[in-house]
Coordinates of C-alpha atoms and ligand atoms in Angstrom, one line a residue:
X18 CA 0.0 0.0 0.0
X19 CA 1.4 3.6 -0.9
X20 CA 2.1 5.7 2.0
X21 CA 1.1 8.7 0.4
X22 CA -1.7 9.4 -2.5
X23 CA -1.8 12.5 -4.4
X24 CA -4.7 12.6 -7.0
X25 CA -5.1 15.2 -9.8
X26 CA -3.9 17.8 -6.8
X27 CA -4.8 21.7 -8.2
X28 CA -3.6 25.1 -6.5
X29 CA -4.5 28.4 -7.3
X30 CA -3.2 31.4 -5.6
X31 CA -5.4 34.3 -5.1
X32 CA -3.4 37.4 -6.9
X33 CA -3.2 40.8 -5.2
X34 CA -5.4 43.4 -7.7
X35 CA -7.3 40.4 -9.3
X36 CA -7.3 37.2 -10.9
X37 CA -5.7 33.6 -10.4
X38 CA -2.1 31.9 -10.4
X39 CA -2.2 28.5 -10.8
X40 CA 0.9 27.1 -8.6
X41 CA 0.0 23.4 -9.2
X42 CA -2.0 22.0 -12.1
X43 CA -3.3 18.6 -11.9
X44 CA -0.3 17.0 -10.2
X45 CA -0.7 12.8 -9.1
X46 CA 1.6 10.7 -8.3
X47 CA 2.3 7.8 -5.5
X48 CA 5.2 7.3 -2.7
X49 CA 5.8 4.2 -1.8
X50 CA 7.1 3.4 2.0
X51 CA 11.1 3.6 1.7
X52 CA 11.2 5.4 -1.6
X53 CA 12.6 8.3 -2.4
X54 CA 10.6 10.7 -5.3
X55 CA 12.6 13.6 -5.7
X56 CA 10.3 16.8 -7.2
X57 CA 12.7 19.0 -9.2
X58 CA 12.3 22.3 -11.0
X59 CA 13.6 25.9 -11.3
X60 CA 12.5 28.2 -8.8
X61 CA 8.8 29.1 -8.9
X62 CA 7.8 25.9 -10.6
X63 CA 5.3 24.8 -7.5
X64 CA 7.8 22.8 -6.0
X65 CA 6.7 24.5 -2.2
X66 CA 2.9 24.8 -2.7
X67 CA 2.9 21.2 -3.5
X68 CA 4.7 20.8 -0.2
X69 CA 2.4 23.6 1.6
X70 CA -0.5 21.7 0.4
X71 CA 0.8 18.2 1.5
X72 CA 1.3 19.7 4.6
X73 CA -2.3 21.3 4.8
X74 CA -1.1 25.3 5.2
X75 CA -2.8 25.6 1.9
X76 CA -6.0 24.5 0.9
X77 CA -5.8 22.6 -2.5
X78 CA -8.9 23.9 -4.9
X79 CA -9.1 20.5 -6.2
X80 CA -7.8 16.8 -6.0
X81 CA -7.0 14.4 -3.1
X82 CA -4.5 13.6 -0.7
X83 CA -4.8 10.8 1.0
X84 CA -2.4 9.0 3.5
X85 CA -1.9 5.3 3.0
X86 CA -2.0 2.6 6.7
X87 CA -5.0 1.3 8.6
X88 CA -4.0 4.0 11.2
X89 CA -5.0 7.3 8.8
X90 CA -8.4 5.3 7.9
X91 CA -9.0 4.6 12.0
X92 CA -8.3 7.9 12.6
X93 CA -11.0 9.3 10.0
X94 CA -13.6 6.6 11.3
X95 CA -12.9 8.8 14.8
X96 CA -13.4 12.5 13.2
X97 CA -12.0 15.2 12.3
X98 CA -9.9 16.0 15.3
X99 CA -9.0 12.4 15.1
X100 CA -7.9 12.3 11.8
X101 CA -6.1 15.7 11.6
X102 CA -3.9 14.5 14.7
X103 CA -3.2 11.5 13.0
X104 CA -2.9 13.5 9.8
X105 CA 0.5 15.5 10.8
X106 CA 1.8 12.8 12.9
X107 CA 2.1 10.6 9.7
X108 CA 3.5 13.6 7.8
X109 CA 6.2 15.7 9.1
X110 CA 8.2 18.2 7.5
X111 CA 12.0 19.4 7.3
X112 CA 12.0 23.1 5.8
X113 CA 15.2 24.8 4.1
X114 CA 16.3 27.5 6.6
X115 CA 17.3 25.3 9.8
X116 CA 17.5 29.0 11.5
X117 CA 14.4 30.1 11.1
X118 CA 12.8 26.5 12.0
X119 CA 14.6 26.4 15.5
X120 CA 12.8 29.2 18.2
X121 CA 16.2 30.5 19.8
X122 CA 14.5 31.2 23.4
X123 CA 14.7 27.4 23.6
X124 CA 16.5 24.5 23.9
X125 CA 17.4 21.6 21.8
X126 CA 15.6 19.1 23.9
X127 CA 12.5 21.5 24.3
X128 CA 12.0 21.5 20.5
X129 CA 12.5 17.6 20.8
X130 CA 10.1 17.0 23.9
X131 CA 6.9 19.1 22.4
X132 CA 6.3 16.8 19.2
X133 CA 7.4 13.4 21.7
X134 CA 4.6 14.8 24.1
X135 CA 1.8 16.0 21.7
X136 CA 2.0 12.4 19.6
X137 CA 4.4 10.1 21.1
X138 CA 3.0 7.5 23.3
X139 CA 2.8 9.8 26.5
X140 CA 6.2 9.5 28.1
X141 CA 7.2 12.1 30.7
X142 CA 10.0 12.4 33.3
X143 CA 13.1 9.9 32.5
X144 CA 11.7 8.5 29.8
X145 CA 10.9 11.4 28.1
X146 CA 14.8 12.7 28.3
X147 CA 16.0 9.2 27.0
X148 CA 13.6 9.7 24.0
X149 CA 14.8 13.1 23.2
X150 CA 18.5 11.3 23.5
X151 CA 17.8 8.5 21.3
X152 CA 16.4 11.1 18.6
X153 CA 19.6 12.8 18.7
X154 CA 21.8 9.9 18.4
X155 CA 19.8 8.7 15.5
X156 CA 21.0 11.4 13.9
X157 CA 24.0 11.8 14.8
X158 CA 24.3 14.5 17.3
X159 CA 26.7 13.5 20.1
X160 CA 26.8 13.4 22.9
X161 CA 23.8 13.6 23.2
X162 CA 23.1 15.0 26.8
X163 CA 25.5 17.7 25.5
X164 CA 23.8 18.8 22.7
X165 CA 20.8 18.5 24.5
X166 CA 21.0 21.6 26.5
X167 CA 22.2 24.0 23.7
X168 CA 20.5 26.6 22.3
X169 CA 20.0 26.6 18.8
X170 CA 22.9 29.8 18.1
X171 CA 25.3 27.6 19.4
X172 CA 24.9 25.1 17.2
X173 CA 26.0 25.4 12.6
X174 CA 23.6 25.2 10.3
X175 CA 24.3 21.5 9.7
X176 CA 23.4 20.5 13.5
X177 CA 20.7 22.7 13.4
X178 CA 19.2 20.6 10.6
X179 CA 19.9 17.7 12.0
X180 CA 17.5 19.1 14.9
X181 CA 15.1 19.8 12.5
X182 CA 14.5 16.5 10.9
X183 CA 15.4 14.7 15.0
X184 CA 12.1 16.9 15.4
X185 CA 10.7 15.6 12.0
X186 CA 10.9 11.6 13.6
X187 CA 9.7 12.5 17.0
X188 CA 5.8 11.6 15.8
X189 CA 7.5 8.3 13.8
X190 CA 6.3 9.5 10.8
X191 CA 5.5 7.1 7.9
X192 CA 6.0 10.4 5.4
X193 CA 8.5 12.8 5.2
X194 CA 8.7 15.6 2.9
X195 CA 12.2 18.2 2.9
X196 CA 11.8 21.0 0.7
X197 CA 15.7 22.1 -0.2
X198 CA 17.0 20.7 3.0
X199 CA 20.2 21.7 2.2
X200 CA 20.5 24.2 0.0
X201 CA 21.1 27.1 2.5
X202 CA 23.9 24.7 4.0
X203 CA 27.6 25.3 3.7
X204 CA 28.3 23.0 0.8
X205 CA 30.7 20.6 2.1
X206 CA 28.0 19.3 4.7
X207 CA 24.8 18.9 2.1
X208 CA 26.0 15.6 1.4
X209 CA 26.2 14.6 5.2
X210 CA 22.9 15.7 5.6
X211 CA 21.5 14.2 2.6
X212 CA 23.0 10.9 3.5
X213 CA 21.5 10.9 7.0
X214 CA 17.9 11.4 5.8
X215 CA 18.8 8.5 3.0
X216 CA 20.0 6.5 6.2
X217 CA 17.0 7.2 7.9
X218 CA 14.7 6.7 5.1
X219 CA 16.2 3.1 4.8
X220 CA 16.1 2.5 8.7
X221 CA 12.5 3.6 9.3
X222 CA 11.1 2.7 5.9
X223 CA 10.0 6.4 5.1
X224 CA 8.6 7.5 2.3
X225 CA 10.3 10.5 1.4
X226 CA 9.6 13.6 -0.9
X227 CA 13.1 15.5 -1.7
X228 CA 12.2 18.8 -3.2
X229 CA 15.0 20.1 -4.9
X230 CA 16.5 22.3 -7.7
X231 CA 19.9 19.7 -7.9
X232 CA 19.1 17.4 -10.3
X233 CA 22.4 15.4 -9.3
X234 CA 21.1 14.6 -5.8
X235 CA 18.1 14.5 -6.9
X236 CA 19.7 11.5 -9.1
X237 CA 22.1 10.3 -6.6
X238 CA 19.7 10.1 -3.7
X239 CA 15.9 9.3 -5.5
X240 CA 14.5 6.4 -7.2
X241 CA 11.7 8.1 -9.7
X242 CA 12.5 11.9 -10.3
X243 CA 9.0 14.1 -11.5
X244 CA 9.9 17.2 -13.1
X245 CA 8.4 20.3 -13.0
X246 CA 7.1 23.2 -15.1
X247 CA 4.9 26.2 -13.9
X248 CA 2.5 23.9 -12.1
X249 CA 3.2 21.3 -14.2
X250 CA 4.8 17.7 -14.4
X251 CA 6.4 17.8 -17.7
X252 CA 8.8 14.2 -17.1
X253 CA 8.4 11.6 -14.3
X254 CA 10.8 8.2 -14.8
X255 CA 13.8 6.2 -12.9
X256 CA 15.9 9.1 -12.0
X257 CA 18.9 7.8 -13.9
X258 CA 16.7 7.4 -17.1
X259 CA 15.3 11.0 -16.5
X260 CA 18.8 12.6 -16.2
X261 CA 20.8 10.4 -18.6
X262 CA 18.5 10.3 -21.4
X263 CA 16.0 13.6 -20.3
X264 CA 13.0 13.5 -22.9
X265 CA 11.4 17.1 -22.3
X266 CA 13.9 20.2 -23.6
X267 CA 13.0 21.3 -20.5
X268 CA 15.0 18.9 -18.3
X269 CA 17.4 18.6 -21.1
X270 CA 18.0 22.4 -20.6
X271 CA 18.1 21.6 -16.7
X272 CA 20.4 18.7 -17.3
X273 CA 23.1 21.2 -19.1
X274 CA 22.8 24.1 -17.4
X275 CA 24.2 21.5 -14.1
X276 CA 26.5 19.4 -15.6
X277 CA 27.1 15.7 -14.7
X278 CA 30.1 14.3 -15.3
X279 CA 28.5 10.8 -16.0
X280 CA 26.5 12.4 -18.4
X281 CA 28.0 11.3 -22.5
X282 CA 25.3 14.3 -24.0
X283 CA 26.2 17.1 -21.9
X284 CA 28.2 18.8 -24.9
X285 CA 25.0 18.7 -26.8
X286 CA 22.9 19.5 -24.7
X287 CA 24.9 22.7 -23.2
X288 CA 24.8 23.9 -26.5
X289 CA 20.9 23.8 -27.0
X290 CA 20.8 24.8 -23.2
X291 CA 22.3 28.4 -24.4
X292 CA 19.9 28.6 -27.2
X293 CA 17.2 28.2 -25.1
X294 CA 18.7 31.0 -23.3
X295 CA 18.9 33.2 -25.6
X296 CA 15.3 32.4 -26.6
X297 CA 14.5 33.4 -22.9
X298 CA 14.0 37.1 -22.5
X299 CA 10.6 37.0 -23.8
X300 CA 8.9 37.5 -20.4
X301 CA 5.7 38.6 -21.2
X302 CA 5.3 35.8 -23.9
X303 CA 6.4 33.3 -21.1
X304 CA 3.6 34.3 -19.0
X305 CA 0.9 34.5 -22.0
X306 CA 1.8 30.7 -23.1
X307 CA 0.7 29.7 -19.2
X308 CA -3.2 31.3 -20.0
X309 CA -3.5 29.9 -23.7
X310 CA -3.8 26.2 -23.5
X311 CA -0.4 25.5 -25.2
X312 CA 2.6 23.5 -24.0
X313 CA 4.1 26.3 -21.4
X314 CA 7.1 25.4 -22.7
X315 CA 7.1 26.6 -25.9
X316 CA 8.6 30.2 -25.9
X317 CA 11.6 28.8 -24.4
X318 CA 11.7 25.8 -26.5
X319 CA 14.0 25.3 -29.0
X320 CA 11.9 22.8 -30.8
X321 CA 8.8 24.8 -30.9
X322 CA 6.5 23.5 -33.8
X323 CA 2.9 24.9 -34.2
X324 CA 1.4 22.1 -32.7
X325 CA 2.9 23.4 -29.6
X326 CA 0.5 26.4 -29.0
X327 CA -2.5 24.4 -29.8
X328 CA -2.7 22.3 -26.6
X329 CA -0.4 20.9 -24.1
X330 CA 0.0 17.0 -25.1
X331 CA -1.0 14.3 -22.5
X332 CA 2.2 12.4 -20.4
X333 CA 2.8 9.9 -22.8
X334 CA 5.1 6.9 -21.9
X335 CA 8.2 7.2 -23.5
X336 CA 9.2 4.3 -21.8
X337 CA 8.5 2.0 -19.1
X338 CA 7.7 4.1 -16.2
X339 CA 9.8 7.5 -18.3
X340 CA 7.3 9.7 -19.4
X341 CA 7.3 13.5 -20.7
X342 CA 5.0 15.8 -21.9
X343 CA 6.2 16.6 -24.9
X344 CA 4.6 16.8 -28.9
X345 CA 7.8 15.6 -30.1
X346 CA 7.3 12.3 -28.5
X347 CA 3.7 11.7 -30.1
X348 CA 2.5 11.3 -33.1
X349 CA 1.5 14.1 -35.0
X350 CA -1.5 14.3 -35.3
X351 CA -3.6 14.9 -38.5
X352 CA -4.6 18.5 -39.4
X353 CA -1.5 19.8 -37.2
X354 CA 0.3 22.8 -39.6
X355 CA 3.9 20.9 -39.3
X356 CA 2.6 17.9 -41.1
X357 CA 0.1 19.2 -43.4
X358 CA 2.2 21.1 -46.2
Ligands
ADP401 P1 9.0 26.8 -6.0 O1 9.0 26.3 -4.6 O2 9.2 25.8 -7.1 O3 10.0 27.9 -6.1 P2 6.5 28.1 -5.3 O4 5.5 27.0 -5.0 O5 7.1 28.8 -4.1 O6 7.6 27.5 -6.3 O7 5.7 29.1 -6.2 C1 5.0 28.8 -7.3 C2 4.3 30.0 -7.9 O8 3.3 30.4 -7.0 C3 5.3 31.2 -8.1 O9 4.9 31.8 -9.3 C4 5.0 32.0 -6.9 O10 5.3 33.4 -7.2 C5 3.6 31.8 -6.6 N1 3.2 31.9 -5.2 C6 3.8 31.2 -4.2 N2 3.2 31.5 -3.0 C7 2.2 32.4 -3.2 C8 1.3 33.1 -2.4 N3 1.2 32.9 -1.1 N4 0.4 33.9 -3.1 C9 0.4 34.1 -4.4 N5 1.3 33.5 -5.2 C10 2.2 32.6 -4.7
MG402 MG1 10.4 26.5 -3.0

């Protein structure tokens, strides 16, 4: 059973002065307990309202989320209270700034003993403090009763996070989603972190969301990789597949403009990566292709065909499990201009 359910999920934002943004645009997928799906895409692709939604600070306008174990369906046979407390103790989150997500007023174990207390399995006294120090050993903060007692300025940025996502496993969760969880740590420490929540992941069986702009840990740490576009999945497949051999000129311009060694096209592709560069000043045209029906794509696309503003073509398979959303993987179909003269 999937630990997570996301079903034809739609988000609109409310714009100052009038009208509608829609952040998120029919978006389903699965997450299976101890996978990792990692949700890539350039800034302002929906990558956080998809998590802000998940997480229930934003109301979805359409679709459904549902959480998978015989404890979310008890929980919703018991009411709403019921089921919202069950709700967020499934799903936890670890956010990007580990300095904002700490209150400094308070210690480590404080932030440690409010989610243990509000979820856990009523513990107080000494067996609270050994819970808060087994959360900290598990990841990796030692010692433990030292550690403990700080205050969050006395700690980097790295042990901050590795507060956050201790806080993150206090409920047990069976979901955890980390939007950029390390991208506003010091670089030599991402991977440390990144290979913690992996370890964890693997320990506890998690199903894991990593929201990210780096398609190569996105690659190195993810099974399935869904790319995004303006509210859009435009490519979804085995993340090796889907950075190897990227099928949308979207990720292909993603895969070029962070080069992988590993990766035999990157010449190529850095080459049509610039193009579409170039193509890219056309703001205003960028934001009219969103409201027309056509592949959003398009004004940046270096493969443009007319086809392309007429509607935006279903998710194909390309592949087992790889597949983009892209007219140049379908077959043309009749009465479209490129084909007819
Ligand atoms: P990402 O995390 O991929 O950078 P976001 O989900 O933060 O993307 O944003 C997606 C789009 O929604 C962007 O165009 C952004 O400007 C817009 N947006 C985000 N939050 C709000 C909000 N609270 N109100 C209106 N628009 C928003
Ligand atoms: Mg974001």
């Amino acid at each position: 059973m999937s630990a997570l359910t996301v079903t034809d999920l739609t988000v609109d934002y409310h714009q100052r002065g009038g009208g509608r943004l829609r952040a998120v645009d029919g978006l389903s997928f699965e997450l299976e307990p101890g996978q990792t799906l990692a949700l890539v895409g350039e800034s302002g692709s929906g990558k956080s309202t998809v998590v802000r939604t998940l997480s229930r600070f934003v109301k979805p306008s359409s679709g459904r989320i549902a959480l998978g174990g015989d404890a979310a369906q008890d929980a919703a046979r018991r009411g709403r209270r019921a089921e919202r407390r069950a709700y967020h103790k499934t799903l936890q989150l670890v956010f990007q700034d580990p300095f904002a997500s700490l209150n400094p007023m308070h210690t480590v174990a404080h932030h440690l003993r409010r989610p243990l207390l509000l979820h856990g399995d009523h513990r107080r006294g000494a067996q609270l403090e050994a819970a808060v120090l087994d959360l900290l050993r598990s990841v990796n903060l030692t010692p433990a009763q030292d550690v403990a007692r700080k205050h969050p300025h006395e700690l980097s940025g790295g042990q901050r996070q590795r507060v956050a996502i201790a806080r993150a496993l206090a409920t047990n969760p069976k979901v955890l989603l980390a939007d950029e969880p390390v991208s506003m740590l010091d670089v030599s420490i991402r991977l440390e972190i990144l290979g913690l929540l992996d370890r964890l992941k693997r320990d506890r069986d998690l199903a894991l969301l990593y929201v990210t702009h780096d398609l190569a840990t996105a690659r190195h740490f993810s099974s399935q990789i869904m790319v995004m576009y303006r509210g859009e999945v435009v490519e979804r497949g085995p993340s090796d597949r889907v950075i190897l051999y990227p099928a949308h000129p979207y990720t292909q311009m993603l895969a070029a403009a962070a080069p992988d060694p590993a990766r035999t096209r990157a010449q190529s592709a850095e080459a049509r990566a610039q193009r579409i560069a170039r193509r890219d000043g056309h703001g205003a045209e960028r934001r009219e292709s969103a409201l027309d029906g056509g592949c959003r794509f398009r004004s940046r696309c270096p493969f443009a065909m007319d086809v392309c503003a007429t509607r935006p073509p279903d998710l194909p398979t390309a592949e087992a499990g790889h597949v983009a959303r892209c007219w140049l993987l379908e077959p043309r179909p009749t009465g479209a201009s490129g084909a007819a003269s």
